[in-house]
């Protein structure tokens, strides 16, 4: 085997990583982070990644979603593929969609609709990641997203025999959506997670646990926006 990993095609490297052959303790790391991810960040050989993301096998889609998050390929070359992860039955793929959108800055009307659904996701990890996205987003995208959520985007088309049951679930989703927006707004305003947790007992504690884990990143988002505002205001 050549020691020059750049001599191998991307498909060959991926096959070697997962082929079961012992190629040394550092091979997978060097092949992925040193070669494959570097190519994908430049938009090279994305067909290999896209094939994983569109696979009928959930294990391959999950692996592709992880690769996507780590490699951060150019958003303009992969947006149409990434958006499909938001509807994946596997929650790992759905939260990786939110993570990629956060890191890449990818945003559009279609993305906003998927993020609205992610805010209402029953998997609390996906919901918490979406609240974090809302904290990280710039003012224009956040304001647009609030309008999308409050318009009812992302809600499920409940249709029960009993109209009262239908009304109950729709109202429950409406409140859950509004609560997610409220948490994001208060975090964007600089309020502590502990303070919000105490005053919003309706929200599952796991959401706040996840946000607390991201506290440093939330503070960086606030600092970034403050610096941008100061630069815009001028001397």
Short mmCIF file of N, CA and C in Angstrom, two decimals, residues 60-218:
data_model
loop_
_atom_site.label_atom_id
_atom_site.label_comp_id
_atom_site.label_asym_id
_atom_site.label_seq_id
_atom_site.Cartn_x
_atom_site.Cartn_y
_atom_site.Cartn_z
N UNK A 60 -25.70 3.70 6.35
CA UNK A 60 -24.88 4.47 5.43
C UNK A 60 -25.29 5.94 5.44
N UNK A 61 -26.58 6.22 5.57
CA UNK A 61 -27.03 7.62 5.65
C UNK A 61 -26.50 8.28 6.92
N UNK A 62 -26.51 7.53 8.03
CA UNK A 62 -25.98 8.08 9.27
C UNK A 62 -24.49 8.37 9.16
N UNK A 63 -23.78 7.46 8.52
CA UNK A 63 -22.34 7.70 8.32
C UNK A 63 -22.12 8.90 7.42
N UNK A 64 -22.93 8.99 6.36
CA UNK A 64 -22.82 10.14 5.47
C UNK A 64 -23.14 11.44 6.17
N UNK A 65 -24.14 11.42 7.05
CA UNK A 65 -24.52 12.63 7.79
C UNK A 65 -23.40 13.06 8.72
N UNK A 66 -22.72 12.09 9.33
CA UNK A 66 -21.58 12.42 10.18
C UNK A 66 -20.45 13.01 9.36
N UNK A 67 -20.15 12.40 8.21
CA UNK A 67 -19.14 12.94 7.31
C UNK A 67 -19.48 14.37 6.89
N UNK A 68 -20.74 14.59 6.57
CA UNK A 68 -21.20 15.91 6.14
C UNK A 68 -20.89 16.96 7.20
N UNK A 69 -21.22 16.64 8.44
CA UNK A 69 -21.01 17.57 9.55
C UNK A 69 -19.53 17.85 9.76
N UNK A 70 -18.70 16.83 9.63
CA UNK A 70 -17.26 16.99 9.86
C UNK A 70 -16.55 17.68 8.70
N UNK A 71 -16.97 17.35 7.48
CA UNK A 71 -16.25 17.86 6.30
C UNK A 71 -16.71 19.25 5.88
N UNK A 72 -17.97 19.58 6.12
CA UNK A 72 -18.54 20.89 5.74
C UNK A 72 -18.25 21.24 4.28
N UNK A 73 -18.77 20.45 3.34
CA UNK A 73 -18.56 20.77 1.92
C UNK A 73 -19.29 22.04 1.53
N UNK A 74 -18.96 22.64 0.39
CA UNK A 74 -19.59 23.90 -0.04
C UNK A 74 -21.11 23.77 -0.13
N UNK A 75 -21.80 24.69 0.51
CA UNK A 75 -23.25 24.59 0.61
C UNK A 75 -23.94 24.70 -0.75
N UNK A 76 -23.36 25.46 -1.66
CA UNK A 76 -24.01 25.65 -2.95
C UNK A 76 -23.97 24.37 -3.80
N UNK A 77 -23.09 23.44 -3.45
CA UNK A 77 -22.97 22.21 -4.23
C UNK A 77 -23.75 21.05 -3.64
N UNK A 78 -24.29 21.22 -2.46
CA UNK A 78 -24.90 20.06 -1.79
C UNK A 78 -26.23 20.40 -1.12
N UNK A 79 -26.71 21.61 -1.29
CA UNK A 79 -27.93 22.05 -0.59
C UNK A 79 -29.13 21.16 -0.89
N UNK A 80 -29.31 20.76 -2.14
CA UNK A 80 -30.48 19.96 -2.51
C UNK A 80 -30.45 18.58 -1.86
N UNK A 81 -29.26 18.09 -1.55
CA UNK A 81 -29.12 16.78 -0.91
C UNK A 81 -29.31 16.93 0.60
N UNK A 82 -28.70 17.96 1.15
CA UNK A 82 -28.74 18.17 2.60
C UNK A 82 -30.17 18.32 3.11
N UNK A 83 -31.00 19.02 2.36
CA UNK A 83 -32.36 19.31 2.83
C UNK A 83 -33.17 18.02 3.02
N UNK A 84 -32.82 16.98 2.30
CA UNK A 84 -33.54 15.71 2.43
C UNK A 84 -33.29 15.06 3.78
N UNK A 85 -32.16 15.38 4.42
CA UNK A 85 -31.88 14.80 5.73
C UNK A 85 -32.89 15.27 6.77
N UNK A 86 -33.47 16.44 6.56
CA UNK A 86 -34.43 16.97 7.53
C UNK A 86 -35.66 16.09 7.66
N UNK A 87 -35.95 15.31 6.62
CA UNK A 87 -37.13 14.44 6.63
C UNK A 87 -36.78 12.98 6.86
N UNK A 88 -35.53 12.72 7.20
CA UNK A 88 -35.09 11.33 7.38
C UNK A 88 -35.75 10.72 8.61
N UNK A 89 -36.16 9.47 8.54
CA UNK A 89 -36.76 8.82 9.72
C UNK A 89 -35.78 8.62 10.87
N UNK A 90 -34.47 8.71 10.58
CA UNK A 90 -33.46 8.53 11.62
C UNK A 90 -33.11 9.90 12.21
N UNK A 91 -33.29 10.06 13.51
CA UNK A 91 -33.10 11.36 14.13
C UNK A 91 -31.64 11.83 14.04
N UNK A 92 -30.70 10.89 14.01
CA UNK A 92 -29.29 11.26 13.86
C UNK A 92 -29.08 12.07 12.58
N UNK A 93 -29.75 11.68 11.53
CA UNK A 93 -29.64 12.42 10.26
C UNK A 93 -30.31 13.78 10.36
N UNK A 94 -31.43 13.84 11.09
CA UNK A 94 -32.16 15.11 11.20
C UNK A 94 -31.35 16.14 11.97
N UNK A 95 -30.69 15.72 13.08
CA UNK A 95 -29.94 16.73 13.82
C UNK A 95 -28.64 17.09 13.11
N UNK A 96 -28.10 16.17 12.32
CA UNK A 96 -26.92 16.52 11.52
C UNK A 96 -27.29 17.55 10.45
N UNK A 97 -28.52 17.47 9.94
CA UNK A 97 -29.01 18.50 9.02
C UNK A 97 -28.96 19.87 9.69
N UNK A 98 -29.48 19.95 10.90
CA UNK A 98 -29.49 21.23 11.62
C UNK A 98 -28.05 21.70 11.89
N UNK A 99 -27.18 20.78 12.27
CA UNK A 99 -25.79 21.13 12.56
C UNK A 99 -25.10 21.68 11.31
N UNK A 100 -25.34 21.05 10.16
CA UNK A 100 -24.71 21.53 8.93
C UNK A 100 -25.23 22.91 8.56
N UNK A 101 -26.53 23.11 8.69
CA UNK A 101 -27.12 24.42 8.40
C UNK A 101 -26.52 25.49 9.31
N UNK A 102 -26.33 25.15 10.57
CA UNK A 102 -25.73 26.09 11.52
C UNK A 102 -24.31 26.46 11.10
N UNK A 103 -23.51 25.46 10.80
CA UNK A 103 -22.09 25.69 10.51
C UNK A 103 -21.86 26.33 9.14
N UNK A 104 -22.72 26.01 8.19
CA UNK A 104 -22.51 26.48 6.81
C UNK A 104 -23.18 27.82 6.53
N UNK A 105 -24.18 28.17 7.35
CA UNK A 105 -24.94 29.39 7.06
C UNK A 105 -25.98 29.20 5.97
N UNK A 106 -26.21 27.96 5.56
CA UNK A 106 -27.20 27.67 4.53
C UNK A 106 -28.58 28.10 5.01
N UNK A 107 -29.28 28.88 4.18
CA UNK A 107 -30.63 29.32 4.56
C UNK A 107 -31.42 29.69 3.31
N UNK A 108 -32.68 29.32 3.33
CA UNK A 108 -33.62 29.62 2.25
C UNK A 108 -35.02 29.41 2.80
N UNK A 109 -36.02 29.71 2.00
CA UNK A 109 -37.40 29.47 2.45
C UNK A 109 -37.62 27.98 2.74
N UNK A 110 -37.08 27.13 1.88
CA UNK A 110 -37.26 25.69 2.07
C UNK A 110 -36.53 25.21 3.33
N UNK A 111 -35.34 25.74 3.56
CA UNK A 111 -34.60 25.39 4.78
C UNK A 111 -35.36 25.86 6.01
N UNK A 112 -35.92 27.06 5.94
CA UNK A 112 -36.68 27.60 7.08
C UNK A 112 -37.86 26.70 7.43
N UNK A 113 -38.55 26.19 6.42
CA UNK A 113 -39.67 25.28 6.68
C UNK A 113 -39.20 24.01 7.38
N UNK A 114 -38.04 23.48 6.95
CA UNK A 114 -37.51 22.27 7.60
C UNK A 114 -37.05 22.56 9.02
N UNK A 115 -36.48 23.73 9.23
CA UNK A 115 -36.05 24.10 10.58
C UNK A 115 -37.26 24.27 11.51
N UNK A 116 -38.36 24.76 10.96
CA UNK A 116 -39.58 24.89 11.76
C UNK A 116 -40.06 23.51 12.21
N UNK A 117 -39.96 22.53 11.31
CA UNK A 117 -40.33 21.16 11.68
C UNK A 117 -39.34 20.60 12.69
N UNK A 118 -38.06 20.95 12.54
CA UNK A 118 -37.04 20.48 13.47
C UNK A 118 -37.27 21.04 14.87
N UNK A 119 -37.77 22.27 14.95
CA UNK A 119 -38.06 22.87 16.25
C UNK A 119 -39.14 22.08 16.98
N UNK A 120 -40.02 21.43 16.21
CA UNK A 120 -41.12 20.65 16.79
C UNK A 120 -40.80 19.16 16.84
N UNK A 121 -39.59 18.79 16.49
CA UNK A 121 -39.21 17.37 16.46
C UNK A 121 -39.40 16.74 17.83
N UNK A 122 -39.93 15.54 17.86
CA UNK A 122 -40.13 14.84 19.13
C UNK A 122 -38.82 14.34 19.72
N UNK A 123 -37.78 14.25 18.89
CA UNK A 123 -36.45 13.95 19.42
C UNK A 123 -35.89 15.26 20.00
N UNK A 124 -35.67 15.28 21.29
CA UNK A 124 -35.28 16.52 21.96
C UNK A 124 -33.88 16.99 21.56
N UNK A 125 -33.05 16.08 21.09
CA UNK A 125 -31.73 16.48 20.61
C UNK A 125 -31.89 17.35 19.37
N UNK A 126 -32.78 16.95 18.47
CA UNK A 126 -33.03 17.72 17.25
C UNK A 126 -33.62 19.08 17.62
N UNK A 127 -34.57 19.09 18.55
CA UNK A 127 -35.19 20.35 18.97
C UNK A 127 -34.15 21.29 19.58
N UNK A 128 -33.31 20.77 20.47
CA UNK A 128 -32.31 21.61 21.12
C UNK A 128 -31.30 22.15 20.11
N UNK A 129 -30.90 21.33 19.15
CA UNK A 129 -29.98 21.79 18.10
C UNK A 129 -30.61 22.92 17.29
N UNK A 130 -31.94 22.84 17.09
CA UNK A 130 -32.62 23.88 16.32
C UNK A 130 -32.72 25.18 17.11
N UNK A 131 -32.96 25.08 18.40
CA UNK A 131 -32.95 26.27 19.25
C UNK A 131 -31.56 26.91 19.21
N UNK A 132 -30.53 26.08 19.25
CA UNK A 132 -29.17 26.61 19.16
C UNK A 132 -28.96 27.30 17.82
N UNK A 133 -29.44 26.69 16.73
CA UNK A 133 -29.34 27.35 15.42
C UNK A 133 -29.98 28.73 15.49
N UNK A 134 -31.15 28.82 16.13
CA UNK A 134 -31.87 30.08 16.21
C UNK A 134 -31.10 31.13 17.01
N UNK A 135 -30.30 30.67 17.96
CA UNK A 135 -29.45 31.60 18.72
C UNK A 135 -28.27 32.04 17.87
N UNK A 136 -27.74 31.13 17.09
CA UNK A 136 -26.55 31.39 16.28
C UNK A 136 -26.86 32.22 15.04
N UNK A 137 -28.07 32.14 14.52
CA UNK A 137 -28.43 32.79 13.25
C UNK A 137 -28.30 34.30 13.33
N UNK A 138 -28.06 34.92 12.18
CA UNK A 138 -28.01 36.38 12.17
C UNK A 138 -29.42 36.95 12.32
N UNK A 139 -29.50 38.23 12.56
CA UNK A 139 -30.80 38.85 12.88
C UNK A 139 -31.82 38.67 11.75
N UNK A 140 -31.37 38.84 10.51
CA UNK A 140 -32.30 38.75 9.39
C UNK A 140 -32.89 37.35 9.27
N UNK A 141 -32.04 36.34 9.34
CA UNK A 141 -32.54 34.96 9.22
C UNK A 141 -33.40 34.59 10.42
N UNK A 142 -33.01 35.04 11.60
CA UNK A 142 -33.81 34.71 12.78
C UNK A 142 -35.19 35.35 12.69
N UNK A 143 -35.25 36.61 12.31
CA UNK A 143 -36.55 37.29 12.20
C UNK A 143 -37.44 36.61 11.18
N UNK A 144 -36.84 36.19 10.06
CA UNK A 144 -37.61 35.47 9.05
C UNK A 144 -38.10 34.14 9.60
N UNK A 145 -37.22 33.44 10.31
CA UNK A 145 -37.57 32.14 10.88
C UNK A 145 -38.71 32.26 11.88
N UNK A 146 -38.70 33.28 12.71
CA UNK A 146 -39.78 33.49 13.68
C UNK A 146 -41.11 33.60 12.95
N UNK A 147 -41.13 34.37 11.87
CA UNK A 147 -42.36 34.51 11.10
C UNK A 147 -42.83 33.19 10.52
N UNK A 148 -41.88 32.39 10.03
CA UNK A 148 -42.21 31.09 9.45
C UNK A 148 -42.82 30.18 10.52
N UNK A 149 -42.19 30.14 11.70
CA UNK A 149 -42.68 29.28 12.78
C UNK A 149 -44.06 29.72 13.24
N UNK A 150 -44.24 30.99 13.47
CA UNK A 150 -45.51 31.49 13.98
C UNK A 150 -46.63 31.39 12.95
N UNK A 151 -46.26 31.21 11.68
CA UNK A 151 -47.29 31.03 10.65
C UNK A 151 -47.85 29.60 10.66
N UNK A 152 -47.19 28.72 11.43
CA UNK A 152 -47.65 27.34 11.51
C UNK A 152 -46.85 26.36 10.69
N UNK A 153 -45.76 26.81 10.08
CA UNK A 153 -44.92 25.91 9.29
C UNK A 153 -44.33 24.84 10.20
N UNK A 154 -44.18 23.65 9.67
CA UNK A 154 -43.56 22.56 10.42
C UNK A 154 -44.51 21.74 11.25
N UNK A 155 -45.75 22.18 11.37
CA UNK A 155 -46.72 21.43 12.18
C UNK A 155 -47.24 20.24 11.38
N UNK A 156 -47.71 19.24 12.10
CA UNK A 156 -48.25 18.05 11.46
C UNK A 156 -49.73 18.24 11.13
N UNK A 157 -50.18 17.67 10.03
CA UNK A 157 -51.58 17.81 9.63
C UNK A 157 -52.49 16.85 10.40
N UNK A 158 -52.65 17.11 11.69
CA UNK A 158 -53.46 16.21 12.52
C UNK A 158 -54.91 16.18 12.02
N UNK A 159 -55.46 14.97 11.92
CA UNK A 159 -56.85 14.78 11.52
C UNK A 159 -57.42 13.61 12.32
N UNK A 160 -58.00 13.90 13.46
CA UNK A 160 -58.61 12.87 14.28
C UNK A 160 -60.12 12.88 14.09
N UNK A 161 -60.75 11.78 14.43
CA UNK A 161 -62.21 11.73 14.32
C UNK A 161 -62.87 12.76 15.22
N UNK A 162 -62.31 12.90 16.39
CA UNK A 162 -62.84 13.87 17.35
C UNK A 162 -62.18 15.23 17.10
N UNK A 163 -62.95 16.23 16.67
CA UNK A 163 -62.37 17.55 16.41
C UNK A 163 -61.66 18.15 17.62
N UNK A 164 -62.13 17.81 18.81
CA UNK A 164 -61.50 18.34 20.01
C UNK A 164 -60.08 17.77 20.18
N UNK A 165 -59.92 16.51 19.81
CA UNK A 165 -58.59 15.91 19.87
C UNK A 165 -57.65 16.58 18.88
N UNK A 166 -58.17 16.82 17.68
CA UNK A 166 -57.37 17.51 16.67
C UNK A 166 -56.98 18.90 17.17
N UNK A 167 -57.92 19.61 17.74
CA UNK A 167 -57.65 20.96 18.24
C UNK A 167 -56.63 20.93 19.37
N UNK A 168 -56.71 19.90 20.21
CA UNK A 168 -55.77 19.79 21.33
C UNK A 168 -54.34 19.64 20.83
N UNK A 169 -54.12 18.74 19.87
CA UNK A 169 -52.77 18.51 19.39
C UNK A 169 -52.24 19.70 18.60
N UNK A 170 -53.11 20.35 17.86
CA UNK A 170 -52.66 21.55 17.14
C UNK A 170 -52.26 22.66 18.09
N UNK A 171 -53.04 22.83 19.14
CA UNK A 171 -52.72 23.86 20.13
C UNK A 171 -51.44 23.50 20.89
N UNK A 172 -51.25 22.22 21.16
CA UNK A 172 -50.04 21.77 21.83
C UNK A 172 -48.81 22.09 21.00
N UNK A 173 -48.88 21.83 19.70
CA UNK A 173 -47.75 22.14 18.81
C UNK A 173 -47.53 23.64 18.72
N UNK A 174 -48.62 24.41 18.67
CA UNK A 174 -48.48 25.86 18.59
C UNK A 174 -47.74 26.39 19.82
N UNK A 175 -48.11 25.89 20.98
CA UNK A 175 -47.46 26.34 22.22
C UNK A 175 -45.99 25.90 22.24
N UNK A 176 -45.73 24.70 21.77
CA UNK A 176 -44.36 24.19 21.77
C UNK A 176 -43.48 25.00 20.83
N UNK A 177 -44.04 25.38 19.68
CA UNK A 177 -43.30 26.20 18.74
C UNK A 177 -43.00 27.57 19.35
N UNK A 178 -44.02 28.18 19.94
CA UNK A 178 -43.84 29.51 20.55
C UNK A 178 -42.84 29.45 21.70
N UNK A 179 -42.86 28.36 22.45
CA UNK A 179 -41.92 28.22 23.57
C UNK A 179 -40.48 28.10 23.05
N UNK A 180 -40.29 27.38 21.97
CA UNK A 180 -38.95 27.27 21.39
C UNK A 180 -38.42 28.62 20.94
N UNK A 181 -39.31 29.40 20.31
CA UNK A 181 -38.92 30.75 19.88
C UNK A 181 -38.60 31.63 21.09
N UNK A 182 -39.42 31.53 22.12
CA UNK A 182 -39.18 32.34 23.33
C UNK A 182 -37.82 32.02 23.95
N UNK A 183 -37.48 30.74 24.04
CA UNK A 183 -36.19 30.34 24.61
C UNK A 183 -35.05 30.93 23.77
N UNK A 184 -35.17 30.81 22.45
CA UNK A 184 -34.12 31.35 21.57
C UNK A 184 -34.01 32.87 21.72
N UNK A 185 -35.13 33.56 21.76
CA UNK A 185 -35.11 35.02 21.90
C UNK A 185 -34.44 35.45 23.20
N UNK A 186 -34.73 34.75 24.26
CA UNK A 186 -34.17 35.12 25.56
C UNK A 186 -32.67 34.80 25.62
N UNK A 187 -32.26 33.71 24.98
CA UNK A 187 -30.83 33.41 24.90
C UNK A 187 -30.11 34.44 24.04
N UNK A 188 -30.74 34.87 22.95
CA UNK A 188 -30.14 35.88 22.10
C UNK A 188 -30.01 37.22 22.84
N UNK A 189 -30.89 37.44 23.79
CA UNK A 189 -30.84 38.67 24.58
C UNK A 189 -29.81 38.59 25.71
N UNK A 190 -29.17 37.42 25.87
CA UNK A 190 -28.13 37.28 26.87
C UNK A 190 -28.57 36.70 28.20
N UNK A 191 -29.82 36.26 28.29
CA UNK A 191 -30.29 35.68 29.55
C UNK A 191 -29.66 34.30 29.75
N UNK A 192 -29.43 33.94 30.98
CA UNK A 192 -28.76 32.67 31.27
C UNK A 192 -29.71 31.49 31.07
N UNK A 193 -29.12 30.35 30.73
CA UNK A 193 -29.90 29.13 30.57
C UNK A 193 -30.59 28.76 31.87
N UNK A 194 -29.90 28.93 32.98
CA UNK A 194 -30.47 28.58 34.29
C UNK A 194 -31.72 29.40 34.57
N UNK A 195 -31.68 30.68 34.24
CA UNK A 195 -32.82 31.55 34.49
C UNK A 195 -34.02 31.15 33.63
N UNK A 196 -33.75 30.85 32.36
CA UNK A 196 -34.83 30.45 31.45
C UNK A 196 -35.41 29.11 31.88
N UNK A 197 -34.54 28.18 32.24
CA UNK A 197 -35.00 26.87 32.69
C UNK A 197 -35.98 27.00 33.86
N UNK A 198 -35.65 27.86 34.79
CA UNK A 198 -36.48 28.02 35.97
C UNK A 198 -37.85 28.60 35.65
N UNK A 199 -37.91 29.49 34.65
CA UNK A 199 -39.16 30.17 34.35
C UNK A 199 -39.97 29.50 33.24
N UNK A 200 -39.41 28.45 32.63
CA UNK A 200 -40.14 27.73 31.57
C UNK A 200 -40.19 26.26 31.94
N UNK A 201 -40.95 25.91 32.97
CA UNK A 201 -40.98 24.51 33.43
C UNK A 201 -41.63 23.56 32.43
N UNK A 202 -42.38 24.10 31.47
CA UNK A 202 -43.04 23.23 30.50
C UNK A 202 -42.04 22.55 29.55
N UNK A 203 -40.87 23.17 29.37
CA UNK A 203 -39.88 22.60 28.46
C UNK A 203 -39.15 21.45 29.13
N UNK A 204 -38.95 20.37 28.38
CA UNK A 204 -38.24 19.22 28.92
C UNK A 204 -36.83 19.62 29.35
N UNK A 205 -36.40 19.10 30.48
CA UNK A 205 -35.09 19.47 31.02
C UNK A 205 -33.96 19.08 30.09
N UNK A 206 -34.17 18.06 29.26
CA UNK A 206 -33.10 17.64 28.35
C UNK A 206 -32.73 18.75 27.38
N UNK A 207 -33.73 19.51 26.93
CA UNK A 207 -33.44 20.62 26.02
C UNK A 207 -32.46 21.59 26.67
N UNK A 208 -32.69 21.90 27.93
CA UNK A 208 -31.82 22.83 28.63
C UNK A 208 -30.46 22.20 28.92
N UNK A 209 -30.43 20.90 29.18
CA UNK A 209 -29.15 20.23 29.40
C UNK A 209 -28.28 20.32 28.15
N UNK A 210 -28.88 20.11 27.00
CA UNK A 210 -28.15 20.20 25.73
C UNK A 210 -27.68 21.63 25.49
N UNK A 211 -28.56 22.60 25.75
CA UNK A 211 -28.19 24.01 25.55
C UNK A 211 -27.09 24.42 26.52
N UNK A 212 -27.13 23.89 27.74
CA UNK A 212 -26.08 24.19 28.72
C UNK A 212 -24.74 23.66 28.22
N UNK A 213 -24.75 22.51 27.56
CA UNK A 213 -23.53 21.95 26.99
C UNK A 213 -22.97 22.88 25.91
N UNK A 214 -23.86 23.60 25.24
CA UNK A 214 -23.47 24.52 24.16
C UNK A 214 -23.29 25.95 24.65
N UNK A 215 -23.24 26.14 25.95
CA UNK A 215 -23.22 27.49 26.52
C UNK A 215 -22.07 28.34 25.98
N UNK A 216 -20.89 27.75 25.84
CA UNK A 216 -19.74 28.51 25.34
C UNK A 216 -20.00 28.98 23.91
N UNK A 217 -20.57 28.10 23.09
CA UNK A 217 -20.86 28.47 21.70
C UNK A 217 -21.95 29.54 21.65
N UNK A 218 -22.90 29.48 22.56
CA UNK A 218 -23.95 30.49 22.61
C UNK A 218 -23.34 31.86 22.94
#
